Amino acid sequence: MKTLILAAGKGTRLRPLTAYVPKPMLPLQGKPLLEWVLLPLIAAGMRDFVLAVSYLAEQIVNYFGDGARWGVTISYSRGPEPAGKAGEIWRARELLHSGDDPFLLVPGDTIAHLDYRELLDFHRSHGGPVTVAFSRRYRLEVGTAELDEKNRVTRFREKANLDQPVSTGAYVLDERILSQIEALQPEGREVDLPAEVFPRLLAQGTPIYGYVGDYSWWDVGRMNDYEKLTGLSPAQAGEILGGGGRDGHLQSL
């Protein structure tokens, strides 16, 4: 089974740090961010990886090479510009081909305590072309309120947990998804997976399944997110980066 890791973006929300270093290569507790993404996947038994790269790609290629240092195989899908989640799948389609096996898609900037084996078992047991990984853990950055018919506040909740599953950016897909992406004419433009491809599937009556878990995750997409992780104590870093943390979303740190 193959795993596609998205590492092509320009990381504009992390400027100026990403002006000369691609986001996946930003240092985090002694390793590049992308290595912390890779290690749990290896621990879950993944051995065949495709890295979708574009912006400052050589830095990623020079560090990770062919994957031999970690006992895995790494190939690279390259393009002059980022292509969006679905566009990167289309660009890497020949590298992802592995018969009837599905493939795993994960973001290169998110650390998740997701049980990948359980996710894959769920996907296989349901038989659909797509499974989306959801977490019950997401803490809102803003306060919310309940109002009565006269607009009087009856209840106020400060940065509460969202009461519904949130996508953490990991998907299991099979090659049936390729025809859906091709129909959107992905050559030369960005094509998004949840915003463009998934609505097509739903409109056709094709099932998209959701695996829901109670796992922690950290999306390192903004400067304050990154600074929180780099500022962790050794004990906190071990809990989060070692996969044992139970503290919820990064915003709760």
PDB file of C-alpha atoms in Angstrom:
ATOM      1  CA  MET A   1       0.000   0.000   0.000  1.00  0.00           C
ATOM      2  CA  LYS A   2       1.246   3.464  -0.875  1.00  0.00           C
ATOM      3  CA  THR A   3       1.078   6.703   1.078  1.00  0.00           C
ATOM      4  CA  LEU A   4       1.012  10.107  -0.610  1.00  0.00           C
ATOM      5  CA  ILE A   5       2.260  12.931   1.620  1.00  0.00           C
ATOM      6  CA  LEU A   6       1.409  16.452   0.501  1.00  0.00           C
ATOM      7  CA  ALA A   7       4.504  18.621   0.812  1.00  0.00           C
ATOM      8  CA  ALA A   8       4.191  20.973  -2.152  1.00  0.00           C
ATOM      9  CA  GLY A   9       2.681  24.112  -0.613  1.00  0.00           C
ATOM     10  CA  LYS A  10       4.432  27.453  -0.213  1.00  0.00           C
ATOM     11  CA  GLY A  11       3.527  27.922   3.442  1.00  0.00           C
ATOM     12  CA  THR A  12       2.634  31.578   2.968  1.00  0.00           C
ATOM     13  CA  ARG A  13       1.066  31.879   6.420  1.00  0.00           C
ATOM     14  CA  LEU A  14       4.447  31.029   7.936  1.00  0.00           C
ATOM     15  CA  ARG A  15       6.392  33.769   6.175  1.00  0.00           C
ATOM     16  CA  PRO A  16       9.129  34.912   6.641  1.00  0.00           C
ATOM     17  CA  LEU A  17      10.207  31.482   7.934  1.00  0.00           C
ATOM     18  CA  THR A  18       9.187  29.846   4.665  1.00  0.00           C
ATOM     19  CA  ALA A  19      10.794  32.410   2.395  1.00  0.00           C
ATOM     20  CA  TYR A  20      13.866  30.175   2.078  1.00  0.00           C
ATOM     21  CA  VAL A  21      12.766  26.930   3.754  1.00  0.00           C
ATOM     22  CA  PRO A  22       9.721  24.877   2.670  1.00  0.00           C
ATOM     23  CA  LYS A  23       7.202  24.365   5.466  1.00  0.00           C
ATOM     24  CA  PRO A  24       7.801  20.588   5.709  1.00  0.00           C
ATOM     25  CA  MET A  25      11.473  21.290   6.457  1.00  0.00           C
ATOM     26  CA  LEU A  26      10.927  23.763   9.294  1.00  0.00           C
ATOM     27  CA  PRO A  27      12.873  22.544  12.345  1.00  0.00           C
ATOM     28  CA  LEU A  28      10.837  21.100  15.179  1.00  0.00           C
ATOM     29  CA  GLN A  29      12.475  19.587  18.249  1.00  0.00           C
ATOM     30  CA  GLY A  30      15.585  18.543  16.345  1.00  0.00           C
ATOM     31  CA  LYS A  31      13.927  17.196  13.186  1.00  0.00           C
ATOM     32  CA  PRO A  32      12.115  18.644  10.183  1.00  0.00           C
ATOM     33  CA  LEU A  33       8.342  18.815  10.604  1.00  0.00           C
ATOM     34  CA  LEU A  34       7.854  16.308   7.787  1.00  0.00           C
ATOM     35  CA  GLU A  35       9.960  13.701   9.580  1.00  0.00           C
ATOM     36  CA  TRP A  36       7.579  13.866  12.554  1.00  0.00           C
ATOM     37  CA  VAL A  37       4.741  13.223  10.089  1.00  0.00           C
ATOM     38  CA  LEU A  38       6.588  10.306   8.531  1.00  0.00           C
ATOM     39  CA  LEU A  39       7.602   8.454  11.703  1.00  0.00           C
ATOM     40  CA  PRO A  40       4.084   7.464  12.927  1.00  0.00           C
ATOM     41  CA  LEU A  41       3.257   6.211   9.454  1.00  0.00           C
ATOM     42  CA  ILE A  42       6.337   4.008   9.467  1.00  0.00           C
ATOM     43  CA  ALA A  43       5.410   2.778  12.950  1.00  0.00           C
ATOM     44  CA  ALA A  44       1.975   1.836  11.553  1.00  0.00           C
ATOM     45  CA  GLY A  45       3.618  -0.352   8.913  1.00  0.00           C
ATOM     46  CA  MET A  46       3.704   1.972   5.909  1.00  0.00           C
ATOM     47  CA  ARG A  47       6.779   1.365   3.772  1.00  0.00           C
ATOM     48  CA  ASP A  48       6.085   2.850   0.329  1.00  0.00           C
ATOM     49  CA  PHE A  49       5.808   6.641   0.193  1.00  0.00           C
ATOM     50  CA  VAL A  50       5.282   9.257  -2.500  1.00  0.00           C
ATOM     51  CA  LEU A  51       6.080  12.845  -1.555  1.00  0.00           C
ATOM     52  CA  ALA A  52       4.267  15.518  -3.565  1.00  0.00           C
ATOM     53  CA  VAL A  53       6.758  18.386  -3.782  1.00  0.00           C
ATOM     54  CA  SER A  54       7.050  21.680  -5.621  1.00  0.00           C
ATOM     55  CA  TYR A  55       8.153  24.765  -3.668  1.00  0.00           C
ATOM     56  CA  LEU A  56      11.872  24.522  -2.761  1.00  0.00           C
ATOM     57  CA  ALA A  57      11.577  20.815  -3.490  1.00  0.00           C
ATOM     58  CA  GLU A  58      15.314  20.108  -3.546  1.00  0.00           C
ATOM     59  CA  GLN A  59      15.617  20.728   0.185  1.00  0.00           C
ATOM     60  CA  ILE A  60      13.066  17.984   0.841  1.00  0.00           C
ATOM     61  CA  VAL A  61      14.605  15.596  -1.688  1.00  0.00           C
ATOM     62  CA  ASN A  62      18.129  16.167  -0.377  1.00  0.00           C
ATOM     63  CA  TYR A  63      17.103  15.373   3.199  1.00  0.00           C
ATOM     64  CA  PHE A  64      14.790  12.398   2.695  1.00  0.00           C
ATOM     65  CA  GLY A  65      16.431  10.879  -0.383  1.00  0.00           C
ATOM     66  CA  ASP A  66      15.161   7.434  -1.274  1.00  0.00           C
ATOM     67  CA  GLY A  67      14.044   6.707   2.293  1.00  0.00           C
ATOM     68  CA  ALA A  68      16.749   4.109   2.999  1.00  0.00           C
ATOM     69  CA  ARG A  69      17.706   5.851   6.249  1.00  0.00           C
ATOM     70  CA  TRP A  70      14.274   4.935   7.646  1.00  0.00           C
ATOM     71  CA  GLY A  71      14.040   1.530   5.969  1.00  0.00           C
ATOM     72  CA  VAL A  72      11.349   2.671   3.532  1.00  0.00           C
ATOM     73  CA  THR A  73      11.007   3.608  -0.134  1.00  0.00           C
ATOM     74  CA  ILE A  74      10.369   7.239  -1.058  1.00  0.00           C
ATOM     75  CA  SER A  75       9.494   8.471  -4.549  1.00  0.00           C
ATOM     76  CA  TYR A  76       8.746  12.040  -5.570  1.00  0.00           C
ATOM     77  CA  SER A  77       5.945  13.598  -7.574  1.00  0.00           C
ATOM     78  CA  ARG A  78       7.097  17.030  -8.738  1.00  0.00           C
ATOM     79  CA  GLY A  79       5.507  19.977 -10.439  1.00  0.00           C
ATOM     80  CA  PRO A  80       6.366  23.631 -11.055  1.00  0.00           C
ATOM     81  CA  GLU A  81       3.509  24.819  -8.813  1.00  0.00           C
ATOM     82  CA  PRO A  82       1.339  23.257  -6.099  1.00  0.00           C
ATOM     83  CA  ALA A  83      -1.677  21.540  -7.645  1.00  0.00           C
ATOM     84  CA  GLY A  84      -4.178  21.231  -4.773  1.00  0.00           C
ATOM     85  CA  LYS A  85      -5.006  17.976  -2.996  1.00  0.00           C
ATOM     86  CA  ALA A  86      -6.803  16.402  -5.932  1.00  0.00           C
ATOM     87  CA  GLY A  87      -4.337  17.850  -8.416  1.00  0.00           C
ATOM     88  CA  GLU A  88      -1.440  16.285  -6.536  1.00  0.00           C
ATOM     89  CA  ILE A  89      -3.191  12.910  -6.654  1.00  0.00           C
ATOM     90  CA  TRP A  90      -3.591  13.290 -10.409  1.00  0.00           C
ATOM     91  CA  ARG A  91       0.031  14.342 -10.827  1.00  0.00           C
ATOM     92  CA  ALA A  92       1.217  11.312  -8.822  1.00  0.00           C
ATOM     93  CA  ARG A  93      -1.246   8.816 -10.326  1.00  0.00           C
ATOM     94  CA  GLU A  94       1.369   6.599 -12.002  1.00  0.00           C
ATOM     95  CA  LEU A  95       3.451   6.439  -8.822  1.00  0.00           C
ATOM     96  CA  LEU A  96       0.367   5.569  -6.757  1.00  0.00           C
ATOM     97  CA  HIS A  97      -0.806   2.709  -8.936  1.00  0.00           C
ATOM     98  CA  SER A  98      -0.699  -0.582  -7.005  1.00  0.00           C
ATOM     99  CA  GLY A  99      -3.432  -2.798  -8.376  1.00  0.00           C
ATOM    100  CA  ASP A 100      -6.548  -2.979  -6.249  1.00  0.00           C
ATOM    101  CA  ASP A 101      -4.922  -1.534  -3.129  1.00  0.00           C
ATOM    102  CA  PRO A 102      -6.179   1.809  -1.838  1.00  0.00           C
ATOM    103  CA  PHE A 103      -3.709   4.534  -0.998  1.00  0.00           C
ATOM    104  CA  LEU A 104      -3.393   6.792   2.003  1.00  0.00           C
ATOM    105  CA  LEU A 105      -3.237  10.575   1.643  1.00  0.00           C
ATOM    106  CA  VAL A 106      -1.892  12.685   4.512  1.00  0.00           C
ATOM    107  CA  PRO A 107      -0.864  16.346   4.834  1.00  0.00           C
ATOM    108  CA  GLY A 108       2.811  17.064   5.352  1.00  0.00           C
ATOM    109  CA  ASP A 109       2.145  19.702   8.006  1.00  0.00           C
ATOM    110  CA  THR A 110      -0.141  17.875  10.443  1.00  0.00           C
ATOM    111  CA  ILE A 111       0.895  15.689  13.352  1.00  0.00           C
ATOM    112  CA  ALA A 112      -1.930  13.342  14.275  1.00  0.00           C
ATOM    113  CA  HIS A 113      -2.304  10.601  16.860  1.00  0.00           C
ATOM    114  CA  LEU A 114      -4.435   8.753  14.358  1.00  0.00           C
ATOM    115  CA  ASP A 115      -4.549   4.955  14.374  1.00  0.00           C
ATOM    116  CA  TYR A 116      -3.746   4.434  10.702  1.00  0.00           C
ATOM    117  CA  ARG A 117      -4.231   0.679  10.842  1.00  0.00           C
ATOM    118  CA  GLU A 118      -7.712   1.111  12.277  1.00  0.00           C
ATOM    119  CA  LEU A 119      -8.455   3.728   9.606  1.00  0.00           C
ATOM    120  CA  LEU A 120      -7.409   1.318   6.847  1.00  0.00           C
ATOM    121  CA  ASP A 121      -9.432  -1.550   8.334  1.00  0.00           C
ATOM    122  CA  PHE A 122     -12.455   0.755   8.454  1.00  0.00           C
ATOM    123  CA  HIS A 123     -11.980   1.709   4.808  1.00  0.00           C
ATOM    124  CA  ARG A 124     -11.672  -1.876   3.633  1.00  0.00           C
ATOM    125  CA  SER A 125     -14.698  -3.004   5.613  1.00  0.00           C
ATOM    126  CA  HIS A 126     -16.954  -0.350   4.067  1.00  0.00           C
ATOM    127  CA  GLY A 127     -15.901  -0.772   0.447  1.00  0.00           C
ATOM    128  CA  GLY A 128     -16.328   2.827  -0.693  1.00  0.00           C
ATOM    129  CA  PRO A 129     -13.872   4.793  -2.831  1.00  0.00           C
ATOM    130  CA  VAL A 130     -13.180   7.359  -0.081  1.00  0.00           C
ATOM    131  CA  THR A 131     -12.799   7.395   3.688  1.00  0.00           C
ATOM    132  CA  VAL A 132     -12.205  10.678   5.500  1.00  0.00           C
ATOM    133  CA  ALA A 133     -10.517  10.704   8.922  1.00  0.00           C
ATOM    134  CA  PHE A 134     -12.334  12.830  11.480  1.00  0.00           C
ATOM    135  CA  SER A 135     -11.425  13.706  15.053  1.00  0.00           C
ATOM    136  CA  ARG A 136     -13.830  14.620  17.838  1.00  0.00           C
ATOM    137  CA  ARG A 137     -11.187  16.909  19.284  1.00  0.00           C
ATOM    138  CA  TYR A 138     -11.213  20.501  18.121  1.00  0.00           C
ATOM    139  CA  ARG A 139     -11.209  23.499  20.394  1.00  0.00           C
ATOM    140  CA  LEU A 140     -12.645  26.699  18.949  1.00  0.00           C
ATOM    141  CA  GLU A 141     -10.430  29.779  19.033  1.00  0.00           C
ATOM    142  CA  VAL A 142     -13.372  32.045  19.849  1.00  0.00           C
ATOM    143  CA  GLY A 143     -16.144  32.110  22.408  1.00  0.00           C
ATOM    144  CA  THR A 144     -19.691  31.137  21.449  1.00  0.00           C
ATOM    145  CA  ALA A 145     -23.040  32.052  22.956  1.00  0.00           C
ATOM    146  CA  GLU A 146     -26.667  30.972  23.030  1.00  0.00           C
ATOM    147  CA  LEU A 147     -29.284  33.719  22.690  1.00  0.00           C
ATOM    148  CA  ASP A 148     -33.003  33.764  23.382  1.00  0.00           C
ATOM    149  CA  GLU A 149     -35.724  35.265  21.185  1.00  0.00           C
ATOM    150  CA  LYS A 150     -34.905  38.749  22.537  1.00  0.00           C
ATOM    151  CA  ASN A 151     -31.215  38.365  21.716  1.00  0.00           C
ATOM    152  CA  ARG A 152     -30.294  38.075  25.380  1.00  0.00           C
ATOM    153  CA  VAL A 153     -27.316  35.840  26.093  1.00  0.00           C
ATOM    154  CA  THR A 154     -28.456  32.783  28.013  1.00  0.00           C
ATOM    155  CA  ARG A 155     -25.205  30.877  27.914  1.00  0.00           C
ATOM    156  CA  PHE A 156     -21.608  31.717  27.059  1.00  0.00           C
ATOM    157  CA  ARG A 157     -18.933  29.174  26.227  1.00  0.00           C
ATOM    158  CA  GLU A 158     -15.323  30.333  26.026  1.00  0.00           C
ATOM    159  CA  LYS A 159     -13.245  28.385  23.496  1.00  0.00           C
ATOM    160  CA  ALA A 160     -15.313  25.247  23.874  1.00  0.00           C
ATOM    161  CA  ASN A 161     -14.785  21.989  22.010  1.00  0.00           C
ATOM    162  CA  LEU A 162     -16.713  21.816  18.759  1.00  0.00           C
ATOM    163  CA  ASP A 163     -19.564  19.355  19.082  1.00  0.00           C
ATOM    164  CA  GLN A 164     -19.017  17.616  15.760  1.00  0.00           C
ATOM    165  CA  PRO A 165     -16.224  15.681  13.998  1.00  0.00           C
ATOM    166  CA  VAL A 166     -13.544  17.698  12.213  1.00  0.00           C
ATOM    167  CA  SER A 167     -11.528  16.501   9.229  1.00  0.00           C
ATOM    168  CA  THR A 168      -7.833  16.230  10.054  1.00  0.00           C
ATOM    169  CA  GLY A 169      -6.703  16.001   6.434  1.00  0.00           C
ATOM    170  CA  ALA A 170      -6.071  12.254   6.129  1.00  0.00           C
ATOM    171  CA  TYR A 171      -7.931  10.186   3.540  1.00  0.00           C
ATOM    172  CA  VAL A 172      -7.963   6.649   2.224  1.00  0.00           C
ATOM    173  CA  LEU A 173      -8.844   6.478  -1.455  1.00  0.00           C
ATOM    174  CA  ASP A 174      -8.794   3.996  -4.282  1.00  0.00           C
ATOM    175  CA  GLU A 175      -8.183   4.525  -7.958  1.00  0.00           C
ATOM    176  CA  ARG A 176     -11.857   5.134  -8.683  1.00  0.00           C
ATOM    177  CA  ILE A 177     -11.143   8.696  -7.565  1.00  0.00           C
ATOM    178  CA  LEU A 178      -8.943   9.321 -10.615  1.00  0.00           C
ATOM    179  CA  SER A 179     -11.781   9.496 -13.123  1.00  0.00           C
ATOM    180  CA  GLN A 180     -13.528  12.051 -10.921  1.00  0.00           C
ATOM    181  CA  ILE A 181     -10.413  14.214 -10.805  1.00  0.00           C
ATOM    182  CA  GLU A 182      -9.839  13.851 -14.551  1.00  0.00           C
ATOM    183  CA  ALA A 183     -13.366  15.145 -15.217  1.00  0.00           C
ATOM    184  CA  LEU A 184     -12.371  18.416 -13.534  1.00  0.00           C
ATOM    185  CA  GLN A 185      -9.545  18.964 -16.043  1.00  0.00           C
ATOM    186  CA  PRO A 186      -6.696  19.159 -13.522  1.00  0.00           C
ATOM    187  CA  GLU A 187      -3.900  19.885 -15.962  1.00  0.00           C
ATOM    188  CA  GLY A 188      -2.428  23.320 -15.313  1.00  0.00           C
ATOM    189  CA  ARG A 189      -4.635  24.331 -12.377  1.00  0.00           C
ATOM    190  CA  GLU A 190      -5.223  23.568  -8.700  1.00  0.00           C
ATOM    191  CA  VAL A 191      -8.018  21.109  -7.957  1.00  0.00           C
ATOM    192  CA  ASP A 192      -9.220  20.592  -4.403  1.00  0.00           C
ATOM    193  CA  LEU A 193     -10.415  17.257  -3.073  1.00  0.00           C
ATOM    194  CA  PRO A 194     -13.115  18.128  -0.481  1.00  0.00           C
ATOM    195  CA  ALA A 195     -14.318  21.297  -2.230  1.00  0.00           C
ATOM    196  CA  GLU A 196     -14.500  20.013  -5.824  1.00  0.00           C
ATOM    197  CA  VAL A 197     -14.244  16.229  -6.039  1.00  0.00           C
ATOM    198  CA  PHE A 198     -16.317  15.189  -3.033  1.00  0.00           C
ATOM    199  CA  PRO A 199     -19.403  17.211  -4.056  1.00  0.00           C
ATOM    200  CA  ARG A 200     -19.325  15.389  -7.411  1.00  0.00           C
ATOM    201  CA  LEU A 201     -19.310  12.030  -5.648  1.00  0.00           C
ATOM    202  CA  LEU A 202     -22.178  12.980  -3.369  1.00  0.00           C
ATOM    203  CA  ALA A 203     -24.213  14.324  -6.287  1.00  0.00           C
ATOM    204  CA  GLN A 204     -23.763  10.976  -8.042  1.00  0.00           C
ATOM    205  CA  GLY A 205     -24.846   9.067  -4.949  1.00  0.00           C
ATOM    206  CA  THR A 206     -21.373   7.625  -4.394  1.00  0.00           C
ATOM    207  CA  PRO A 207     -20.757   7.004  -0.681  1.00  0.00           C
ATOM    208  CA  ILE A 208     -18.028   8.827   1.206  1.00  0.00           C
ATOM    209  CA  TYR A 209     -17.400   7.219   4.574  1.00  0.00           C
ATOM    210  CA  GLY A 210     -16.126   8.933   7.680  1.00  0.00           C
ATOM    211  CA  TYR A 211     -13.870   7.300  10.221  1.00  0.00           C
ATOM    212  CA  VAL A 212     -14.374   9.156  13.521  1.00  0.00           C
ATOM    213  CA  GLY A 213     -11.797   8.831  16.296  1.00  0.00           C
ATOM    214  CA  ASP A 214     -11.054  10.497  19.593  1.00  0.00           C
ATOM    215  CA  TYR A 215      -7.487  11.427  18.699  1.00  0.00           C
ATOM    216  CA  SER A 216      -5.360  14.519  19.104  1.00  0.00           C
ATOM    217  CA  TRP A 217      -3.923  16.424  16.143  1.00  0.00           C
ATOM    218  CA  TRP A 218      -1.794  19.481  15.500  1.00  0.00           C
ATOM    219  CA  ASP A 219      -2.042  21.462  12.261  1.00  0.00           C
ATOM    220  CA  VAL A 220       1.178  23.452  11.899  1.00  0.00           C
ATOM    221  CA  GLY A 221      -0.219  25.911   9.399  1.00  0.00           C
ATOM    222  CA  ARG A 222       0.208  29.256  11.109  1.00  0.00           C
ATOM    223  CA  MET A 223       2.934  31.064  12.972  1.00  0.00           C
ATOM    224  CA  ASN A 224       1.329  30.745  16.411  1.00  0.00           C
ATOM    225  CA  ASP A 225       0.779  26.997  15.877  1.00  0.00           C
ATOM    226  CA  TYR A 226       4.422  26.499  14.971  1.00  0.00           C
ATOM    227  CA  GLU A 227       5.671  28.642  17.852  1.00  0.00           C
ATOM    228  CA  LYS A 228       3.600  26.640  20.342  1.00  0.00           C
ATOM    229  CA  LEU A 229       5.184  23.397  19.197  1.00  0.00           C
ATOM    230  CA  THR A 230       8.723  24.765  19.128  1.00  0.00           C
ATOM    231  CA  GLY A 231       8.235  26.165  22.626  1.00  0.00           C
ATOM    232  CA  LEU A 232       7.236  22.863  24.217  1.00  0.00           C
ATOM    233  CA  SER A 233       9.159  21.467  27.157  1.00  0.00           C
ATOM    234  CA  PRO A 234      10.973  18.164  26.494  1.00  0.00           C
ATOM    235  CA  ALA A 235       8.238  16.311  28.387  1.00  0.00           C
ATOM    236  CA  GLN A 236       5.446  17.929  26.364  1.00  0.00           C
ATOM    237  CA  ALA A 237       7.318  17.337  23.110  1.00  0.00           C
ATOM    238  CA  GLY A 238       7.739  13.680  23.971  1.00  0.00           C
ATOM    239  CA  GLU A 239       4.029  13.309  24.597  1.00  0.00           C
ATOM    240  CA  ILE A 240       2.981  15.005  21.381  1.00  0.00           C
ATOM    241  CA  LEU A 241       5.686  14.057  18.902  1.00  0.00           C
ATOM    242  CA  GLY A 242       6.076  10.597  20.392  1.00  0.00           C
ATOM    243  CA  GLY A 243       2.403   9.898  19.813  1.00  0.00           C
ATOM    244  CA  GLY A 244       1.276   9.643  23.403  1.00  0.00           C
ATOM    245  CA  GLY A 245      -0.260  13.047  23.977  1.00  0.00           C
ATOM    246  CA  ARG A 246      -3.902  13.316  25.078  1.00  0.00           C
ATOM    247  CA  ASP A 247      -4.122  17.092  25.359  1.00  0.00           C
ATOM    248  CA  GLY A 248      -6.372  17.746  22.389  1.00  0.00           C
ATOM    249  CA  HIS A 249      -5.819  20.229  19.607  1.00  0.00           C
ATOM    250  CA  LEU A 250      -2.767  22.436  19.590  1.00  0.00           C
ATOM    251  CA  GLN A 251      -4.861  25.431  20.517  1.00  0.00           C
ATOM    252  CA  SER A 252      -5.352  23.982  23.987  1.00  0.00           C
ATOM    253  CA  LEU A 253      -1.654  24.091  24.845  1.00  0.00           C
TER     254      LEU A 253
END
